[in-house]
Short mmCIF file of C-alpha atoms in Angstrom, two decimals:
data_model
loop_
_atom_site.label_atom_id
_atom_site.label_comp_id
_atom_site.label_asym_id
_atom_site.label_seq_id
_atom_site.Cartn_x
_atom_site.Cartn_y
_atom_site.Cartn_z
CA MET B 1 109.40 84.73 79.77
CA LYS B 2 110.88 87.63 77.82
CA THR B 3 108.95 87.72 74.59
CA ALA B 4 107.99 90.45 72.15
CA ARG B 5 104.80 90.96 74.17
CA THR B 6 106.26 90.93 77.66
CA GLN B 7 109.46 92.88 77.10
CA VAL B 8 109.38 96.06 79.18
CA LYS B 9 110.08 98.80 76.67
CA ARG B 10 109.64 101.98 78.69
CA VAL B 11 112.40 102.22 81.36
CA PRO B 12 113.79 98.71 80.65
CA LYS B 13 115.78 98.61 83.91
CA ARG B 14 112.45 98.25 85.73
CA GLY B 15 111.70 94.97 83.95
CA HIS B 16 112.02 91.58 85.67
CA TYR B 17 111.40 88.23 84.03
CA ASP B 18 112.23 85.64 86.71
CA LEU B 19 109.39 83.52 88.05
CA GLU B 20 110.30 84.18 91.68
CA THR B 21 109.65 87.90 91.26
CA VAL B 22 106.48 87.32 89.23
CA TYR B 23 105.10 84.84 91.79
CA SER B 24 105.89 87.10 94.75
CA ILE B 25 103.88 89.95 93.23
CA LEU B 26 100.98 87.68 92.25
CA ASP B 27 100.90 86.21 95.77
CA ALA B 28 100.90 89.64 97.42
CA GLY B 29 98.05 91.03 95.32
CA LEU B 30 94.35 90.53 96.00
CA ILE B 31 92.75 91.49 92.70
CA CYS B 32 93.84 91.29 89.09
CA HIS B 33 92.57 93.20 86.09
CA VAL B 34 91.57 90.86 83.27
CA GLY B 35 91.72 92.31 79.77
CA PHE B 36 90.18 90.79 76.67
CA ALA B 37 88.68 92.04 73.44
CA THR B 38 85.64 90.94 71.53
CA GLU B 39 85.34 92.36 68.01
CA GLY B 40 87.95 95.02 68.78
CA GLN B 41 86.16 96.18 71.93
CA PRO B 42 88.47 95.88 74.95
CA PHE B 43 87.18 95.06 78.43
CA VAL B 44 89.13 95.38 81.69
CA ILE B 45 87.43 93.61 84.58
CA PRO B 46 88.72 93.54 88.17
CA THR B 47 88.42 90.15 89.83
CA ALA B 48 89.91 88.02 92.58
CA TYR B 49 92.29 85.22 91.71
CA GLY B 50 94.40 82.40 93.06
CA ARG B 51 97.66 80.77 92.06
CA LEU B 52 98.86 77.17 92.20
CA ASP B 53 102.32 76.46 90.82
CA ASN B 54 102.48 77.89 87.33
CA ARG B 55 98.80 78.65 86.89
CA LEU B 56 96.65 81.60 87.82
CA PHE B 57 92.95 80.89 88.40
CA ILE B 58 89.94 83.09 88.05
CA HIS B 59 86.38 81.99 88.62
CA GLY B 60 82.82 83.14 88.48
CA ALA B 61 79.25 82.29 87.65
CA ALA B 62 78.92 80.22 84.51
CA ALA B 63 76.76 83.01 83.03
CA SER B 64 79.45 85.70 83.41
CA ARG B 65 80.18 87.57 80.18
CA MET B 66 83.89 87.60 80.95
CA LEU B 67 84.11 83.88 81.62
CA ARG B 68 82.01 83.01 78.61
CA SER B 69 84.27 85.14 76.40
CA LEU B 70 87.51 83.76 77.81
CA GLN B 71 86.37 80.15 77.49
CA GLN B 72 86.39 80.60 73.75
CA GLY B 73 90.18 80.59 73.88
CA ILE B 74 90.67 84.26 73.01
CA GLU B 75 93.83 86.11 74.01
CA VAL B 76 93.80 87.48 77.53
CA CYS B 77 96.05 89.90 79.41
CA VAL B 78 96.02 89.75 83.20
CA THR B 79 97.64 92.53 85.21
CA VAL B 80 98.27 92.74 88.95
CA THR B 81 99.45 96.05 90.37
CA LEU B 82 100.61 96.82 93.91
CA LEU B 83 101.00 100.47 94.76
CA ASP B 84 103.92 101.11 97.13
CA GLY B 85 104.22 104.88 97.28
CA LEU B 86 103.78 108.36 95.88
CA VAL B 87 107.00 109.73 94.42
CA LEU B 88 107.00 113.48 94.89
CA ALA B 89 109.64 115.19 92.76
CA ARG B 90 110.73 118.81 92.58
CA SER B 91 109.30 119.12 89.09
CA ALA B 92 105.69 118.31 88.22
CA MET B 93 106.75 116.08 85.33
CA HIS B 94 108.94 113.80 87.43
CA HIS B 95 106.18 112.85 89.83
CA SER B 96 105.75 109.10 89.81
CA MET B 97 104.60 106.10 91.82
CA ASN B 98 106.52 103.28 93.42
CA TYR B 99 104.84 100.05 92.43
CA ARG B 100 105.20 96.38 91.61
CA SER B 101 103.21 95.03 88.69
CA VAL B 102 102.91 91.84 86.66
CA VAL B 103 101.53 91.67 83.14
CA MET B 104 100.68 88.20 81.79
CA PHE B 105 99.57 87.08 78.34
CA GLY B 106 98.03 83.87 77.11
CA THR B 107 94.79 82.02 76.60
CA ALA B 108 92.72 80.66 79.45
CA GLU B 109 91.86 76.99 79.83
CA LEU B 110 88.60 75.71 81.28
CA VAL B 111 89.16 73.69 84.46
CA SER B 112 86.44 71.06 84.28
CA GLU B 113 87.80 68.00 86.09
CA ARG B 114 86.25 67.83 89.58
CA GLU B 115 89.41 67.36 91.66
CA GLU B 116 91.29 69.98 89.70
CA LYS B 117 88.41 72.43 90.13
CA LEU B 118 88.40 71.85 93.89
CA LYS B 119 92.15 72.47 94.03
CA ALA B 120 91.68 75.75 92.16
CA LEU B 121 88.92 76.85 94.55
CA TYR B 122 91.19 75.90 97.45
CA ALA B 123 93.95 78.10 95.97
CA PHE B 124 91.40 80.83 95.46
CA THR B 125 90.17 80.82 99.06
CA GLU B 126 93.66 80.49 100.51
CA HIS B 127 94.74 83.45 98.39
CA VAL B 128 92.15 85.65 100.08
CA MET B 129 93.54 84.55 103.43
CA ALA B 130 95.99 81.77 104.22
CA GLY B 131 94.35 79.16 106.45
CA ARG B 132 90.82 80.18 105.51
CA TRP B 133 89.84 76.99 103.63
CA ALA B 134 89.93 74.90 106.82
CA GLU B 135 87.56 77.36 108.51
CA THR B 136 84.81 77.23 105.89
CA ARG B 137 82.25 74.91 104.37
CA GLU B 138 83.77 73.41 101.24
CA PRO B 139 81.98 73.76 97.90
CA ASN B 140 79.16 71.28 97.31
CA GLU B 141 78.33 69.59 94.03
CA GLN B 142 75.77 72.19 93.03
CA GLU B 143 78.23 75.04 93.63
CA LEU B 144 80.95 73.23 91.75
CA GLN B 145 78.68 72.87 88.75
CA ALA B 146 77.46 76.48 88.81
CA THR B 147 81.01 77.83 88.97
CA THR B 148 83.30 78.24 86.01
CA VAL B 149 87.01 78.08 86.77
CA LEU B 150 89.58 79.21 84.23
CA ALA B 151 93.34 78.73 84.42
CA LEU B 152 95.94 80.90 82.74
CA PRO B 153 99.43 79.38 82.49
CA ILE B 154 102.07 81.79 83.81
CA ASP B 155 104.28 81.21 80.77
CA GLU B 156 104.50 84.68 79.37
CA ALA B 157 104.74 87.17 82.21
CA SER B 158 106.88 90.12 83.14
CA ALA B 159 107.18 92.19 86.27
CA LYS B 160 107.87 95.89 86.47
CA ILE B 161 109.08 97.46 89.69
CA ARG B 162 109.87 101.02 90.67
CA THR B 163 111.45 101.73 94.04
CA GLY B 164 113.36 104.58 95.63
CA PRO B 165 113.39 108.37 95.65
CA PRO B 166 112.33 110.72 92.87
CA VAL B 167 114.73 111.33 90.01
CA ASP B 168 114.80 115.00 89.05
CA ASP B 169 116.68 116.85 86.35
CA ALA B 170 120.17 117.79 87.60
CA ALA B 171 119.45 121.50 87.65
CA ASP B 172 116.29 121.02 89.73
CA TYR B 173 118.06 119.65 92.80
CA GLU B 174 118.76 123.21 93.88
CA LEU B 175 115.09 124.21 93.84
CA PRO B 176 113.45 125.00 97.17
CA HIS B 177 110.81 122.25 96.71
CA TRP B 178 110.43 119.32 99.08
CA ALA B 179 110.96 115.93 97.47
CA GLY B 180 110.56 112.41 98.73
CA VAL B 181 108.35 109.37 98.86
CA ILE B 182 105.11 108.78 100.73
CA PRO B 183 104.97 105.03 101.32
CA LEU B 184 101.57 103.42 100.75
CA ARG B 185 100.37 100.00 101.79
CA MET B 186 97.12 98.11 102.03
CA GLN B 187 96.28 98.23 105.72
CA ALA B 188 93.75 95.97 107.42
CA GLY B 189 91.41 97.39 110.05
CA GLU B 190 89.69 95.71 112.98
CA PRO B 191 87.52 92.81 111.75
CA ILE B 192 83.81 93.65 111.50
CA VAL B 193 81.83 90.67 112.76
CA ASP B 194 78.88 89.59 110.59
CA PRO B 195 75.78 90.83 112.49
CA LYS B 196 74.23 87.43 111.83
CA LEU B 197 77.08 85.47 113.40
CA ALA B 198 75.85 82.73 115.73
CA ALA B 199 76.74 83.18 119.38
CA GLY B 200 79.96 81.79 120.82
CA ILE B 201 82.14 81.82 117.70
CA ALA B 202 85.57 83.33 118.35
CA VAL B 203 87.57 85.31 115.82
CA PRO B 204 89.96 82.80 114.21
CA GLU B 205 93.68 83.25 114.77
CA GLN B 206 94.48 84.04 111.14
CA VAL B 207 91.84 86.80 111.11
CA GLU B 208 93.30 88.31 114.28
CA ARG B 209 96.80 88.07 112.86
CA TYR B 210 95.81 89.73 109.59
CA LEU B 211 95.67 93.05 111.38
CA GLU B 212 99.38 92.82 112.12
CA ILE B 213 100.78 91.24 109.01
CA GLY B 214 98.65 93.18 106.56
CA ARG B 215 99.07 92.51 102.89
CA GLY B 216 101.58 93.05 100.13
CA MET S 1 75.59 106.38 80.96
CA LYS S 2 73.80 103.02 80.97
CA THR S 3 74.59 101.49 77.61
CA ALA S 4 74.92 97.94 76.32
CA ARG S 5 78.61 98.10 77.20
CA THR S 6 78.38 99.64 80.63
CA GLN S 7 75.35 97.86 82.01
CA VAL S 8 76.32 95.81 85.05
CA LYS S 9 75.04 92.34 84.23
CA ARG S 10 76.32 90.24 87.14
CA VAL S 11 74.62 91.31 90.40
CA PRO S 12 72.81 94.32 88.81
CA LYS S 13 72.00 95.88 92.20
CA ARG S 14 75.72 96.70 92.51
CA GLY S 15 75.60 98.92 89.42
CA HIS S 16 75.62 102.73 89.60
CA TYR S 17 75.42 105.07 86.62
CA ASP S 18 75.32 108.56 88.14
CA LEU S 19 78.29 110.84 87.49
CA GLU S 20 78.66 111.77 91.14
CA THR S 21 79.40 108.18 92.10
CA VAL S 22 81.68 107.68 89.10
CA TYR S 23 83.65 110.87 89.83
CA SER S 24 84.03 110.08 93.53
CA ILE S 25 85.65 106.72 92.74
CA LEU S 26 87.89 108.20 90.04
CA ASP S 27 88.99 110.95 92.41
CA ALA S 28 89.78 108.52 95.23
CA GLY S 29 91.87 106.19 93.08
CA LEU S 30 95.54 106.64 92.25
CA ILE S 31 96.07 104.32 89.32
CA CYS S 32 93.87 103.11 86.51
CA HIS S 33 94.23 100.05 84.30
CA VAL S 34 94.07 100.96 80.62
CA GLY S 35 92.90 98.24 78.26
CA PHE S 36 93.23 98.25 74.51
CA ALA S 37 93.67 95.68 71.78
CA THR S 38 95.84 95.68 68.70
CA GLU S 39 95.09 92.94 66.18
CA GLY S 40 93.05 91.03 68.76
CA GLN S 41 95.84 91.11 71.35
CA PRO S 42 94.65 92.79 74.56
CA PHE S 43 96.95 94.85 76.76
CA VAL S 44 96.19 96.03 80.31
CA ILE S 45 98.62 98.68 81.52
CA PRO S 46 98.56 100.32 84.97
CA THR S 47 99.13 104.05 84.90
CA ALA S 48 98.46 107.22 86.87
CA TYR S 49 95.73 109.59 85.74
CA GLY S 50 93.97 112.86 86.43
CA ARG S 51 90.45 114.16 85.99
CA LEU S 52 89.09 117.59 85.02
CA ASP S 53 85.34 117.92 84.68
CA ASN S 54 84.17 115.20 82.35
CA ARG S 55 87.54 114.06 81.08
CA LEU S 56 90.08 111.60 82.37
CA PHE S 57 93.70 112.23 81.38
CA ILE S 58 96.59 109.85 81.00
CA HIS S 59 100.04 110.86 79.89
CA GLY S 60 103.45 109.49 79.09
CA ALA S 61 106.49 109.65 76.86
CA ALA S 62 105.62 110.23 73.24
CA ALA S 63 107.39 106.94 72.41
CA SER S 64 105.18 104.82 74.68
CA ARG S 65 103.55 101.87 72.95
CA MET S 66 100.33 102.41 74.81
CA LEU S 67 100.04 106.10 73.95
CA ARG S 68 100.99 105.52 70.33
CA SER S 69 98.29 102.86 70.05
CA LEU S 70 95.59 104.92 71.74
CA GLN S 71 96.32 107.99 69.63
CA GLN S 72 95.10 106.06 66.63
CA GLY S 73 91.58 106.39 67.96
CA ILE S 74 91.10 102.74 68.87
CA GLU S 75 88.58 101.69 71.50
CA VAL S 76 89.85 101.85 75.05
CA CYS S 77 88.52 100.59 78.38
CA VAL S 78 89.78 102.25 81.55
CA THR S 79 89.12 100.65 84.92
CA VAL S 80 89.75 102.04 88.41
CA THR S 81 89.33 99.68 91.35
CA LEU S 82 89.42 100.51 95.06
CA LEU S 83 89.59 97.56 97.41
CA ASP S 84 87.66 98.14 100.63
CA GLY S 85 87.68 94.81 102.39
CA LEU S 86 87.88 91.05 102.48
CA VAL S 87 84.47 89.44 102.84
CA LEU S 88 84.88 86.21 104.77
CA ALA S 89 81.83 83.98 104.50
CA ARG S 90 80.97 80.68 106.18
CA SER S 91 81.21 78.89 102.86
CA ALA S 92 84.27 79.00 100.62
CA MET S 93 82.19 79.93 97.58
CA HIS S 94 80.65 83.02 99.16
CA HIS S 95 83.98 84.65 99.92
CA SER S 96 84.11 88.03 98.23
CA MET S 97 85.63 91.50 98.36
CA ASN S 98 84.14 94.85 99.19
CA TYR S 99 85.19 97.28 96.48
CA ARG S 100 84.32 100.31 94.40
CA SER S 101 85.15 100.20 90.71
CA VAL S 102 84.55 102.25 87.59
CA VAL S 103 84.70 100.88 84.06
CA MET S 104 84.81 103.42 81.22
CA PHE S 105 84.64 102.96 77.46
CA GLY S 106 85.46 105.28 74.61
CA THR S 107 88.21 106.53 72.37
CA ALA S 108 91.00 108.78 73.57
CA GLU S 109 91.68 112.21 72.11
CA LEU S 110 95.13 113.74 71.78
CA VAL S 111 95.49 116.91 73.85
CA SER S 112 97.79 119.04 71.74
CA GLU S 113 96.88 122.65 72.49
CA ARG S 114 99.46 124.11 74.91
CA GLU S 115 97.12 125.61 77.52
CA GLU S 116 94.90 122.56 77.54
CA LYS S 117 97.93 120.31 77.95
CA LEU S 118 99.11 122.37 80.92
CA LYS S 119 95.68 122.12 82.50
CA ALA S 120 95.75 118.35 82.08
CA LEU S 121 99.20 118.13 83.68
CA TYR S 122 97.93 120.32 86.51
CA ALA S 123 95.02 117.93 87.04
CA PHE S 124 97.44 115.06 86.88
CA THR S 125 99.77 116.45 89.55
CA GLU S 126 96.93 117.57 91.79
CA HIS S 127 95.43 114.10 91.52
CA VAL S 128 98.59 112.58 93.03
CA MET S 129 98.27 115.05 95.89
CA ALA S 130 96.02 118.08 96.23
CA GLY S 131 98.09 121.26 96.54
CA ARG S 132 101.20 119.71 95.02
CA TRP S 133 101.27 121.76 91.78
CA ALA S 134 102.08 124.97 93.67
CA GLU S 135 105.04 123.24 95.36
CA THR S 136 106.78 122.09 92.19
CA ARG S 137 108.52 123.39 89.11
CA GLU S 138 105.98 123.61 86.30
CA PRO S 139 106.60 121.80 83.01
CA ASN S 140 108.90 123.62 80.59
CA GLU S 141 108.50 123.76 76.82
CA GLN S 142 110.78 120.80 76.22
CA GLU S 143 108.86 118.64 78.68
CA LEU S 144 105.55 119.71 77.22
CA GLN S 145 106.69 118.65 73.78
CA ALA S 146 108.13 115.31 74.91
CA THR S 147 104.93 114.39 76.75
CA THR S 148 101.85 112.97 75.14
CA VAL S 149 98.58 113.69 76.93
CA LEU S 150 95.41 111.83 76.05
CA ALA S 151 91.90 112.61 77.23
CA LEU S 152 89.05 110.14 77.53
CA PRO S 153 85.57 111.66 77.84
CA ILE S 154 83.69 110.19 80.80
CA ASP S 155 80.60 109.63 78.68
CA GLU S 156 80.18 105.92 78.97
CA ALA S 157 81.06 104.84 82.48
CA SER S 158 79.55 102.67 85.17
CA ALA S 159 80.43 102.08 88.78
CA LYS S 160 80.12 98.84 90.68
CA ILE S 161 80.11 98.80 94.46
CA ARG S 162 79.95 96.03 97.00
CA THR S 163 79.61 96.86 100.68
CA GLY S 164 78.52 95.07 103.82
CA PRO S 165 78.76 91.64 105.40
CA PRO S 166 79.01 88.28 103.65
CA VAL S 167 75.87 86.73 102.23
CA ASP S 168 75.73 83.03 102.94
CA ASP S 169 73.22 80.37 102.00
CA ALA S 170 70.41 80.28 104.55
CA ALA S 171 71.36 76.85 105.90
CA ASP S 172 74.97 77.91 106.44
CA TYR S 173 74.20 80.55 109.08
CA GLU S 174 74.17 77.79 111.69
CA LEU S 175 77.66 76.58 110.86
CA PRO S 176 80.36 77.10 113.50
CA HIS S 177 82.49 79.22 111.15
CA TRP S 178 83.41 82.83 111.86
CA ALA S 179 82.15 85.31 109.25
CA GLY S 180 82.70 89.00 108.77
CA VAL S 181 84.62 91.65 106.91
CA ILE S 182 88.24 92.72 107.23
CA PRO S 183 88.29 96.37 106.16
CA LEU S 184 91.19 97.36 103.91
CA ARG S 185 92.43 100.79 103.00
CA MET S 186 95.43 102.40 101.37
CA GLN S 187 97.43 103.73 104.29
CA ALA S 188 100.21 106.31 104.00
CA GLY S 189 103.36 105.91 106.06
CA GLU S 190 105.83 108.50 107.33
CA PRO S 191 107.26 110.49 104.39
CA ILE S 192 110.75 109.37 103.31
CA VAL S 193 112.81 112.46 102.54
CA ASP S 194 114.80 112.35 99.30
CA PRO S 195 118.44 111.77 100.41
CA LYS S 196 119.43 114.49 97.96
CA LEU S 197 117.12 117.11 99.43
CA ALA S 198 118.83 120.49 99.88
CA ALA S 199 119.21 121.63 103.49
CA GLY S 200 116.52 123.68 105.20
CA ILE S 201 113.46 122.54 103.26
CA ALA S 202 110.56 121.68 105.55
CA VAL S 203 107.99 118.97 104.84
CA PRO S 204 105.02 120.77 103.22
CA GLU S 205 101.74 120.84 105.09
CA GLN S 206 99.85 118.69 102.59
CA VAL S 207 102.54 115.99 102.83
CA GLU S 208 102.30 116.00 106.63
CA ARG S 209 98.52 115.90 106.45
CA TYR S 210 98.49 113.00 104.00
CA LEU S 211 99.45 110.68 106.83
CA GLU S 212 96.19 111.49 108.59
CA ILE S 213 93.74 111.76 105.73
CA GLY S 214 95.11 108.87 103.72
CA ARG S 215 93.47 108.00 100.47
CA GLY S 216 90.23 106.60 99.17
#
């Protein structure tokens, strides 16, 4: 996992290379940022994802520029970042953020086999909300064909985590400035029912529960 | 603003090219994902940022790999994504997210002039929390020299926004599945005081207020 590309160079003590840590961050996130370059021009595209075992899946319309580029086997970098807090120091320069992030490198593989594609779309839907797949219409043949699914093996990934209070210069601890952390988390609000929802359909349990458990 | 690179190709109605929209998303975000490529290898690095007028600033230690690469004038893509909700459709394939994102292209410029660098660091600190600069120790000469600040002109940027309920296939509206949106927002928690805070320092007003106004 620790390779020349993934080694955390700035503040090495924040680096983590075990799969358990990497998976926990990937499973807590909702969107990833996919980076690739064509002819030296970098693109960073936010997109949803799913994970099954040691593979991360992204998907989209077959016509998508990103998916067409990645299918050619070019190098890709996928980053997931969870923001956990504002770190307010006594000095302007020591302001920081608490966060958990994963940076992954590799080349994406086209998932073309029908059963494998369905499994990836299952992982994708369950990643949005656990238990959701059973509450929806599954993809039909036309949808399966119109959708491109790519898998990126989680072979070369590193996590970076910052936690805790600000770290100021020794002399600054006597300054009269307040210092501390403002915790941040992704908070769910009350579900907004689709105005076109047919009568008599109750809010599913996992949607109700989402308000309490939140995310991340 | 609408160029070959920035034009939103998938779901064009979600594309926005006016500066007001772009600025409002940049100002609401806390971290950006910076993409660049060296020898075909893409990197996507999460980092904090600031904005002043038509420039976005990132900064870091002069030794940072990212900043050293970007200083060479290579192409960069900076993306800011705000997640606004889970879009739960009746069909698995129409699940989506509500979001606001900005994708910017260009080449970064080194900010080396002292006053300009200070202004950028002011923008940076105020971006973390409005009013914070006045409550902190300003950067000293040593810090100014050890910090690299880069500016990216916001000349080639586009925003992409999805709002509203799920959009299902016409035939699916009769299915017995619940559909709707779970709103998501970055929520601040109670400030955690630095254990090393000197006695008698009150929580500043803007820190107190952050709990109410939140972010984004």
